[in-house]
Tab-separated table of C-alpha atoms in Angstrom:
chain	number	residue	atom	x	y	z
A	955	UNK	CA	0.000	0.000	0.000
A	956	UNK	CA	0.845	3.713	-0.753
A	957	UNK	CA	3.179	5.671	1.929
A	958	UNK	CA	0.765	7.235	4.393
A	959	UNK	CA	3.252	8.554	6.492
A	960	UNK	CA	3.387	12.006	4.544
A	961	UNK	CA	1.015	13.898	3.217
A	962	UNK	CA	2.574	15.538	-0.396
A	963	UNK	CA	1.648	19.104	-1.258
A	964	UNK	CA	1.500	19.879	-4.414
A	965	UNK	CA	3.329	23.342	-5.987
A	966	UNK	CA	1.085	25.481	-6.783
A	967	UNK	CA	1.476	27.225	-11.274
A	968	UNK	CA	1.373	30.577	-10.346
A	969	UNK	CA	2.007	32.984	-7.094
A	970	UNK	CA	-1.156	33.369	-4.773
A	971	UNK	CA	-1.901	37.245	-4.488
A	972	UNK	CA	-2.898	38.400	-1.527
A	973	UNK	CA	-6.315	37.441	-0.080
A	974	UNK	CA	-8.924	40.295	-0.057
A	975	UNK	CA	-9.890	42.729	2.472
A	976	UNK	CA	-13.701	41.702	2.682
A	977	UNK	CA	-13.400	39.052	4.969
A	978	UNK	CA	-10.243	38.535	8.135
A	979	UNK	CA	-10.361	34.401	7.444
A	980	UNK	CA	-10.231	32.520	4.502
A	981	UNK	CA	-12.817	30.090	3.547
A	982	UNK	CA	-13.528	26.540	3.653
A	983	UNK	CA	-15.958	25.368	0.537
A	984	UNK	CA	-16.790	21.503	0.691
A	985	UNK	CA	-18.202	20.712	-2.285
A	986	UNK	CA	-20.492	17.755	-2.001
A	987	UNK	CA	-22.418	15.914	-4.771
A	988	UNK	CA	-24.114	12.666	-6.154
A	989	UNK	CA	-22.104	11.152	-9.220
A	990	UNK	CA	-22.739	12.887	-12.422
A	991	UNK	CA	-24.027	16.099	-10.826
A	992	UNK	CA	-20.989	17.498	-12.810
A	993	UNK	CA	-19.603	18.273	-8.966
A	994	UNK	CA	-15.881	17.985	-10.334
A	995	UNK	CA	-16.800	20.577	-13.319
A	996	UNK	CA	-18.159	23.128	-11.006
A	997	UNK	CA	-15.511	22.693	-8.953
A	998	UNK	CA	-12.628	23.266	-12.040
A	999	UNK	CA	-14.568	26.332	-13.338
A	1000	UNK	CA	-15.074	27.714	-9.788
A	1001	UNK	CA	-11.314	27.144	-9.814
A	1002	UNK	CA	-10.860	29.142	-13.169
A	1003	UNK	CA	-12.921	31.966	-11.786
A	1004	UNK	CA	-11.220	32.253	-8.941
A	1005	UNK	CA	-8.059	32.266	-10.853
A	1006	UNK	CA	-9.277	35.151	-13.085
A	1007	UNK	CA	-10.227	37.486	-9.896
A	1008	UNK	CA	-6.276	36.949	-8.832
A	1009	UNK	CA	-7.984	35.268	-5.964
A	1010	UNK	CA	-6.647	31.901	-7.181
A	1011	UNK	CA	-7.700	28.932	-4.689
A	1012	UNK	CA	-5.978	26.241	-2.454
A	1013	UNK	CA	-7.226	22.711	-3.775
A	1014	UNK	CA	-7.720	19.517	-2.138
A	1015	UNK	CA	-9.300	16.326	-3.675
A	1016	UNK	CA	-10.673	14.088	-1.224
A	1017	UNK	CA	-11.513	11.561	-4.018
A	1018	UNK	CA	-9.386	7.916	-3.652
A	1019	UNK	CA	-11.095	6.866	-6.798
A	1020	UNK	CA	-11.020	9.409	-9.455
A	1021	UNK	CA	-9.384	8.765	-12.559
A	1022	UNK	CA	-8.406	12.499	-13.751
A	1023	UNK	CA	-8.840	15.268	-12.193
A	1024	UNK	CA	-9.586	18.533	-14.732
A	1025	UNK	CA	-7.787	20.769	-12.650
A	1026	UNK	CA	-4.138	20.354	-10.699
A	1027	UNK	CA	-4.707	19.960	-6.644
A	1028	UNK	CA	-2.188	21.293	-4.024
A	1029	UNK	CA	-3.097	18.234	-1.955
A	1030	UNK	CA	-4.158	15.100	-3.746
A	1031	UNK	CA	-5.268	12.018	-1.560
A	1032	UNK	CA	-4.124	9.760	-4.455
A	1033	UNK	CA	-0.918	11.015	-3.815
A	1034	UNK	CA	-1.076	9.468	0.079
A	1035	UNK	CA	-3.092	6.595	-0.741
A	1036	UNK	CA	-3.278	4.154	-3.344
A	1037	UNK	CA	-6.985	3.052	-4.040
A	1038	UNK	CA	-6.737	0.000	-5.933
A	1039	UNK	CA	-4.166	-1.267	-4.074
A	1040	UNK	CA	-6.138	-1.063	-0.471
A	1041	UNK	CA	-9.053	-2.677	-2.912
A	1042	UNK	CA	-7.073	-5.696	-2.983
A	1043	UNK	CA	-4.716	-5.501	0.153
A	1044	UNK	CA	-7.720	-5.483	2.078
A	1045	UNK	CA	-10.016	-7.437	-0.364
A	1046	UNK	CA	-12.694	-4.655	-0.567
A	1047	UNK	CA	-14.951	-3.469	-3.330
A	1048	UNK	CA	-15.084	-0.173	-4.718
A	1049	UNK	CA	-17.039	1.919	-2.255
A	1050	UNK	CA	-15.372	-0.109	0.819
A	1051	UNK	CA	-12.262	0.761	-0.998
A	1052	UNK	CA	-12.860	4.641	-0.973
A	1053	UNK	CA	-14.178	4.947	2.390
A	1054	UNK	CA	-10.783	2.636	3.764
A	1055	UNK	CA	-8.928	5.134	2.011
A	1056	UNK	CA	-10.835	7.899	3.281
A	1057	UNK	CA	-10.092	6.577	6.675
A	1058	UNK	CA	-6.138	6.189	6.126
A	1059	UNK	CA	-5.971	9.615	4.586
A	1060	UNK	CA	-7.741	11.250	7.914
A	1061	UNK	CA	-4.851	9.997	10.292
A	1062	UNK	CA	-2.657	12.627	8.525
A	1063	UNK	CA	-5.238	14.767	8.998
A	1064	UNK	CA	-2.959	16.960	10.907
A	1065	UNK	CA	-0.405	17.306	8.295
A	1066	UNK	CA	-3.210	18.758	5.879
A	1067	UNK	CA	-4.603	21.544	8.534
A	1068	UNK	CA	-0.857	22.160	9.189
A	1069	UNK	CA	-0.340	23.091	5.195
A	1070	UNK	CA	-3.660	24.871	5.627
A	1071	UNK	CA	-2.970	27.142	8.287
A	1072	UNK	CA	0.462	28.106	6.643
A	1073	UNK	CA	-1.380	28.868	3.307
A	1074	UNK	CA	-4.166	30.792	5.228
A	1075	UNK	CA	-2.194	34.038	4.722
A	1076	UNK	CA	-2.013	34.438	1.526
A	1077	UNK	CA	-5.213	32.110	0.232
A	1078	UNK	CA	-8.477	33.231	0.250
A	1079	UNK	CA	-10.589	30.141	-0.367
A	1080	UNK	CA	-9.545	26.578	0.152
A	1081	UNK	CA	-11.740	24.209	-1.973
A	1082	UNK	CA	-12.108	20.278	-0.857
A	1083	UNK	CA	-13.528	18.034	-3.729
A	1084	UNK	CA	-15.286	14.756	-2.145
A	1085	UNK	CA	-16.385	11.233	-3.699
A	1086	UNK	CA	-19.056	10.935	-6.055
A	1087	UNK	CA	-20.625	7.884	-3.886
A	1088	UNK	CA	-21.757	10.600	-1.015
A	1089	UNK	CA	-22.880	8.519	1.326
A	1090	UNK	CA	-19.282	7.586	1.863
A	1091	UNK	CA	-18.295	11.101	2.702
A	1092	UNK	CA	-21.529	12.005	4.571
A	1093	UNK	CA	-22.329	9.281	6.690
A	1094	UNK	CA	-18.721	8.060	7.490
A	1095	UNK	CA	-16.473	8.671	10.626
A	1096	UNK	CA	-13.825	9.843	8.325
A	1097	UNK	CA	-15.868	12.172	6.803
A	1098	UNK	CA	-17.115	13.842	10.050
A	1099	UNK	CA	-14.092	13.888	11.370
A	1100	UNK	CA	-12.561	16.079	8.108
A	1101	UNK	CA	-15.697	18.463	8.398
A	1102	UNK	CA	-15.624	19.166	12.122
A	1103	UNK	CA	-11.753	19.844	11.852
A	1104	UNK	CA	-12.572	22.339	9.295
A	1105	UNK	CA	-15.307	23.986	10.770
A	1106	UNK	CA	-13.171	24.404	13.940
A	1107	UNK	CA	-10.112	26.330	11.954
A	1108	UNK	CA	-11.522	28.854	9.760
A	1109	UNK	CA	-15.187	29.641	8.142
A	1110	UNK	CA	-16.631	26.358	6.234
A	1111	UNK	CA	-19.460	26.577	4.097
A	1112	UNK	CA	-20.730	22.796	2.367
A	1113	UNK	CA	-21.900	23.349	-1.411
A	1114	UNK	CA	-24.210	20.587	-2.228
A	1115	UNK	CA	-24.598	20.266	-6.281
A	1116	UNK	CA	-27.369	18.781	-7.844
A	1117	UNK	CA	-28.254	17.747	-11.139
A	1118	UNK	CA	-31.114	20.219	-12.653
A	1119	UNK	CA	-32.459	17.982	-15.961
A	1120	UNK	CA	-32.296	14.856	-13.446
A	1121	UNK	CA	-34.292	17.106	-10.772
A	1122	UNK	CA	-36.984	17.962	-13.226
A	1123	UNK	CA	-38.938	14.495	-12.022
A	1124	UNK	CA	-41.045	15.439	-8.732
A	1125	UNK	CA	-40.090	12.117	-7.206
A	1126	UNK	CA	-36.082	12.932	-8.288
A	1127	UNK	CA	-36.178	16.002	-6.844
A	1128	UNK	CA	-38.045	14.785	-2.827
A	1129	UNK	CA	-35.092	12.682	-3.298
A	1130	UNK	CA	-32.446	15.263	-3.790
A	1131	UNK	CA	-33.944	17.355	-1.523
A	1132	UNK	CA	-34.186	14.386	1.318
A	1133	UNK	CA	-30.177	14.154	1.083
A	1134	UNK	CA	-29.360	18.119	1.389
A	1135	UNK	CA	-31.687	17.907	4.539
A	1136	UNK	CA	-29.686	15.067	5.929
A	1137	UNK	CA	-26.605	15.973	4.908
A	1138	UNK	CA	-27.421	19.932	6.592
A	1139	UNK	CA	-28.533	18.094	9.931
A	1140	UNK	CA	-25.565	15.650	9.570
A	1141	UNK	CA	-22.872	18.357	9.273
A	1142	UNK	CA	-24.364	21.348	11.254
A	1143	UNK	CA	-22.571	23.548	8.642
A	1144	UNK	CA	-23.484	26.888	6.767
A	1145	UNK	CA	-25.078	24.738	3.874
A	1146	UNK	CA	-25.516	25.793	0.131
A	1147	UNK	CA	-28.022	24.133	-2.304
A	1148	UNK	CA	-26.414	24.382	-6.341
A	1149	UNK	CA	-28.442	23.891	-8.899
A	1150	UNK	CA	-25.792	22.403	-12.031
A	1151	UNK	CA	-26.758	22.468	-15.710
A	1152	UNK	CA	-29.093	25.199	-15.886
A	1153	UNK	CA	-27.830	26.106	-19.517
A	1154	UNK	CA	-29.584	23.100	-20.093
A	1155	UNK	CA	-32.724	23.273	-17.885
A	1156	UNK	CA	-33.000	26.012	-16.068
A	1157	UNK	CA	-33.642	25.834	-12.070
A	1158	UNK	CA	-36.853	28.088	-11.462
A	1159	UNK	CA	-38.852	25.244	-11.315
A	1160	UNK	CA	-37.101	23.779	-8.899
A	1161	UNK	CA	-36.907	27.265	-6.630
A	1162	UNK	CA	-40.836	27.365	-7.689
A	1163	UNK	CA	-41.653	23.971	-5.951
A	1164	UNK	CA	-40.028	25.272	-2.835
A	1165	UNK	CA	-41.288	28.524	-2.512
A	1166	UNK	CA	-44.547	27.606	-3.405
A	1167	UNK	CA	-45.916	24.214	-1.945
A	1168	UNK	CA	-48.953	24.424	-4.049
A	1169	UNK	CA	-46.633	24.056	-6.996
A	1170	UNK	CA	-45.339	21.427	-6.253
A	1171	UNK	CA	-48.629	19.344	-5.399
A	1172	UNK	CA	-49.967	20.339	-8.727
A	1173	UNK	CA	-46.427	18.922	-10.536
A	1174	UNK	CA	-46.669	15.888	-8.597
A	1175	UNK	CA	-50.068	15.155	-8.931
A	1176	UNK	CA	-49.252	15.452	-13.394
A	1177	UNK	CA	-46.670	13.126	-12.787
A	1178	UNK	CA	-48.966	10.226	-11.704
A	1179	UNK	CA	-46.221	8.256	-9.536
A	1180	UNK	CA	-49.083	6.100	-8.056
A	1181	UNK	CA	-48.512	4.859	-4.552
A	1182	UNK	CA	-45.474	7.268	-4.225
A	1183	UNK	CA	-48.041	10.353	-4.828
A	1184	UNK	CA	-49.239	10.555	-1.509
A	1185	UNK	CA	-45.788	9.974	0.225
A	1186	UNK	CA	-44.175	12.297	-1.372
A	1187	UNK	CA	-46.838	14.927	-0.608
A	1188	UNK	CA	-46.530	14.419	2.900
A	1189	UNK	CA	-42.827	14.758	2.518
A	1190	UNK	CA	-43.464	17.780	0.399
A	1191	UNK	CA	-44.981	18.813	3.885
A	1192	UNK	CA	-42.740	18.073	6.438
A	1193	UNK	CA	-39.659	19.880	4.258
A	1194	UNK	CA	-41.595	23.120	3.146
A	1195	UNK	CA	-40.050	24.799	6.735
A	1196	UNK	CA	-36.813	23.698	6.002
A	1197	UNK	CA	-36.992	25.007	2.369
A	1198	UNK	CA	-37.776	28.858	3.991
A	1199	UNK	CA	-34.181	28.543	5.699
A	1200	UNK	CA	-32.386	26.838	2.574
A	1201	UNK	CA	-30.211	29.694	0.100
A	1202	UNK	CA	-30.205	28.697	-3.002
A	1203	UNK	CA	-28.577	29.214	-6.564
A	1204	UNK	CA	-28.750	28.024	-10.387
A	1205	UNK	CA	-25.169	27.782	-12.036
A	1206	UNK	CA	-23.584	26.046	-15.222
A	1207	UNK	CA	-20.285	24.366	-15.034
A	1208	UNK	CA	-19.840	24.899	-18.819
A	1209	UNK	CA	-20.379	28.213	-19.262
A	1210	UNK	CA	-19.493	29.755	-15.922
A	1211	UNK	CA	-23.333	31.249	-15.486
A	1212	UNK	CA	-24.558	31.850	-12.067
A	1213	UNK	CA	-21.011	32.496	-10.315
A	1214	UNK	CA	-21.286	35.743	-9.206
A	1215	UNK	CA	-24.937	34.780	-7.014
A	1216	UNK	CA	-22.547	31.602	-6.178
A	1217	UNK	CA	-19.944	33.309	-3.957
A	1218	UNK	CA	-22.920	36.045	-2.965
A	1219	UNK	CA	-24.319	33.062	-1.676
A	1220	UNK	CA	-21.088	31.854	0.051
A	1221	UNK	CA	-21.007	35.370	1.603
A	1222	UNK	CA	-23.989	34.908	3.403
A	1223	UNK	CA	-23.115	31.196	4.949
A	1224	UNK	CA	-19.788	32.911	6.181
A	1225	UNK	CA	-21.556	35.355	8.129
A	1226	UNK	CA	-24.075	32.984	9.032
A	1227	UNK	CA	-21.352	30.583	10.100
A	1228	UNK	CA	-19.523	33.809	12.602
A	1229	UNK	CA	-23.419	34.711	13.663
A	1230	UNK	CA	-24.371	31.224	14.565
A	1231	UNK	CA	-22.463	28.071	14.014
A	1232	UNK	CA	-18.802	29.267	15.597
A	1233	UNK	CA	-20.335	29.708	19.253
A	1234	UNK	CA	-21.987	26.385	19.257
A	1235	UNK	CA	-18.458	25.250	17.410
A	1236	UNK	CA	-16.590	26.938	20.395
A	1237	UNK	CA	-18.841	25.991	23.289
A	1238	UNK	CA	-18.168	21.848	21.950
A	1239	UNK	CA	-14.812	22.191	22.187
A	1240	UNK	CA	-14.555	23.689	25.655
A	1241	UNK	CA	-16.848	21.010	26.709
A	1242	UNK	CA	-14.823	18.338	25.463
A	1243	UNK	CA	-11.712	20.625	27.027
A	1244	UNK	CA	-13.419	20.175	30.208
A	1245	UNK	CA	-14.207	16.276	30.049
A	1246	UNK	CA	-10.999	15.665	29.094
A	1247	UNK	CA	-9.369	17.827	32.265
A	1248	UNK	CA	-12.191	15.843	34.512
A	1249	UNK	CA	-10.834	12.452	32.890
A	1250	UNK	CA	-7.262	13.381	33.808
A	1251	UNK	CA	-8.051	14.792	36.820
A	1252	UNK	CA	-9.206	11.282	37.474
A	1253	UNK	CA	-6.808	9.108	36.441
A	1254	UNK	CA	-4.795	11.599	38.313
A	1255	UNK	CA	-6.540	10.399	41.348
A	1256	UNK	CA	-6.712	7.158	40.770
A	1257	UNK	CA	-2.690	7.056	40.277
A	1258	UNK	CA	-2.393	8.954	43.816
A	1259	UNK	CA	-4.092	5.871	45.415
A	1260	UNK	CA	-2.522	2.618	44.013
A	1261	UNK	CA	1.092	4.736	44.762
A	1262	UNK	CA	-0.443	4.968	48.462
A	1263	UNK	CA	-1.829	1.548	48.403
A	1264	UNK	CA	1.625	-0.029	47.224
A	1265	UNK	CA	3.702	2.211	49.504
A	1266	UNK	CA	0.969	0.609	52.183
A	1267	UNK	CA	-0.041	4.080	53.134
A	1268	UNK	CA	-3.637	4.464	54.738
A	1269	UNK	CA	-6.171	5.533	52.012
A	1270	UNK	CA	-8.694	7.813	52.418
A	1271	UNK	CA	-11.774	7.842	51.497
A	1272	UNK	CA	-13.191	10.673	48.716
């Protein structure tokens, strides 16, 4: 199996410039979606635009399994880990393969918040690109264990990406929308809803059926999906309050549409993310701070009275 003892940053092609004065902290953008969303896309023209701004990003590709990636990555977990070969050193199948991978990549976790933190100077937005098979990413250890780290160093925002043309189904889109509400409860994270493809379908339907839960009843009752009808229009139900607190945004990979509302959009989480989500962020960690000063404290105390009991000193009751 690959070296995992060192995680290999890549040079970056040109200079970083300075990052700009809008914001003290740069941002972390976790780009999240289903395969063929065109996730990897968005994420090289996001990396173009970025580029053009003189704002040029700090990649990371998260993905064990991906074949080529359309745009170069500072930190590459291909470089660390060798998928196929964990496939058969461990006798796995593809998706076990990516999340073992996933899992040996996080214990040099350290070593990539260490590059971060030296980068954070002089880089305004650090982008992470995950695994197409998202449940691997979302519901895994190793994948909680990369978000909270994040969110508990600098701003992180989580871009979920969907696939307009594939949404345009009533029953395709519940299911889309079922995932961004787990994955938003899952992560407790600023969260971000993209709409992909919309020079091919456009997403107002889509932002219709949420704002307007008659809309949606009257699409799914066209669609005749028989038994599934009256599930999904108590679903339809139960998510309409969590579409009022969902942003929001159509955008096109190919032609770069929608960009400007995109990082509008990110604007928003950030401050969202100082308003709301860093004082629950901080208040965990001096919790756990404090349980783990109570669990030395006791150990501490436990120590103290098998030296006494083996020096046959009198022990006193707590």
């Amino acid at each position: 199996m690959a070296d995992t003892t060192k995680v290999d940053e890549k040079p970056e092609q040109s200079a970083p410039s300075a990052r700009a004065a809008d914001t003290d902290e740069p941002v972390n953008i976790v780009v999240i979606g289903m395969a063929g969303s065109g996730k990897t896309t968005l994420l090289q023209r996001i990396n173009a635009y970025l580029h053009e701004r003189k704002t040029p990003p700090y990649v990371v590709n998260l993905d064990p399994a991906v074949a080529k990636l359309p745009f170069q990555a500072n930190i590459d977990i291909r470089d660390t880990v060798d998928y196929k070969q964990v496939m058969q050193e461990y006798n796995l199948g593809p998706n076990g393969g990516i999340l073992t991978s996933l899992n040996l990549f996080t214990t040099k976790l350290d070593q990539v918040l260490g590059i971060v933190e030296k980068r954070a100077a002089t880089t305004k937005y650090f982008l992470y690109d995950t695994p197409g098979q998202i449940e691997i990413f979302t519901w895994s250890a190793s994948g909680a264990i990369i978000t909270n780290a994040l969110a508990a160093t600098y701003p992180t925002v989580v871009v979920y990406v969907v696939d307009t043309p594939r949404t345009a189904s009533p029953a395709t889109f519940m299911s889309n929308m079922m995932y961004a509400c787990s994955i938003l409860y899952k992560t407790q994270l600023p969260f971000l809803v993209v709409f992909n493809k919309t020079d091919v379908v456009s997403h107002e339907f889509a932002a219709n059926w949420m704002s307007d839960f008659e809309a949606f009843q009257q699409a799914l009752m066209r669609s005749d999906e028989g038994f599934m009808t009256s599930l999904m229009s108590s679903m339809s139900l139960v998510l309409d309050e969590f579409y009022s607190h969902l942003r929001v945004v159509g955008v096109s990979a190919m032609t770069g549409q929608g960009l400007d509302e995109l990082f509008d959009r990110i604007g928003d989480a950030v401050r969202e993310y100082h308003d709301e989500f860093r004082p629950a962020i901080q208040r965990q960690v001096e919790r756990k701070r404090a349980e783990e000063l109570k669990l030395k404290e006791e150990q501490m105390r436990r120590l103290m009275r098998d030296l006494a009991v083996s020096e046959g000193k009198e022990v006193k009751p707590e």
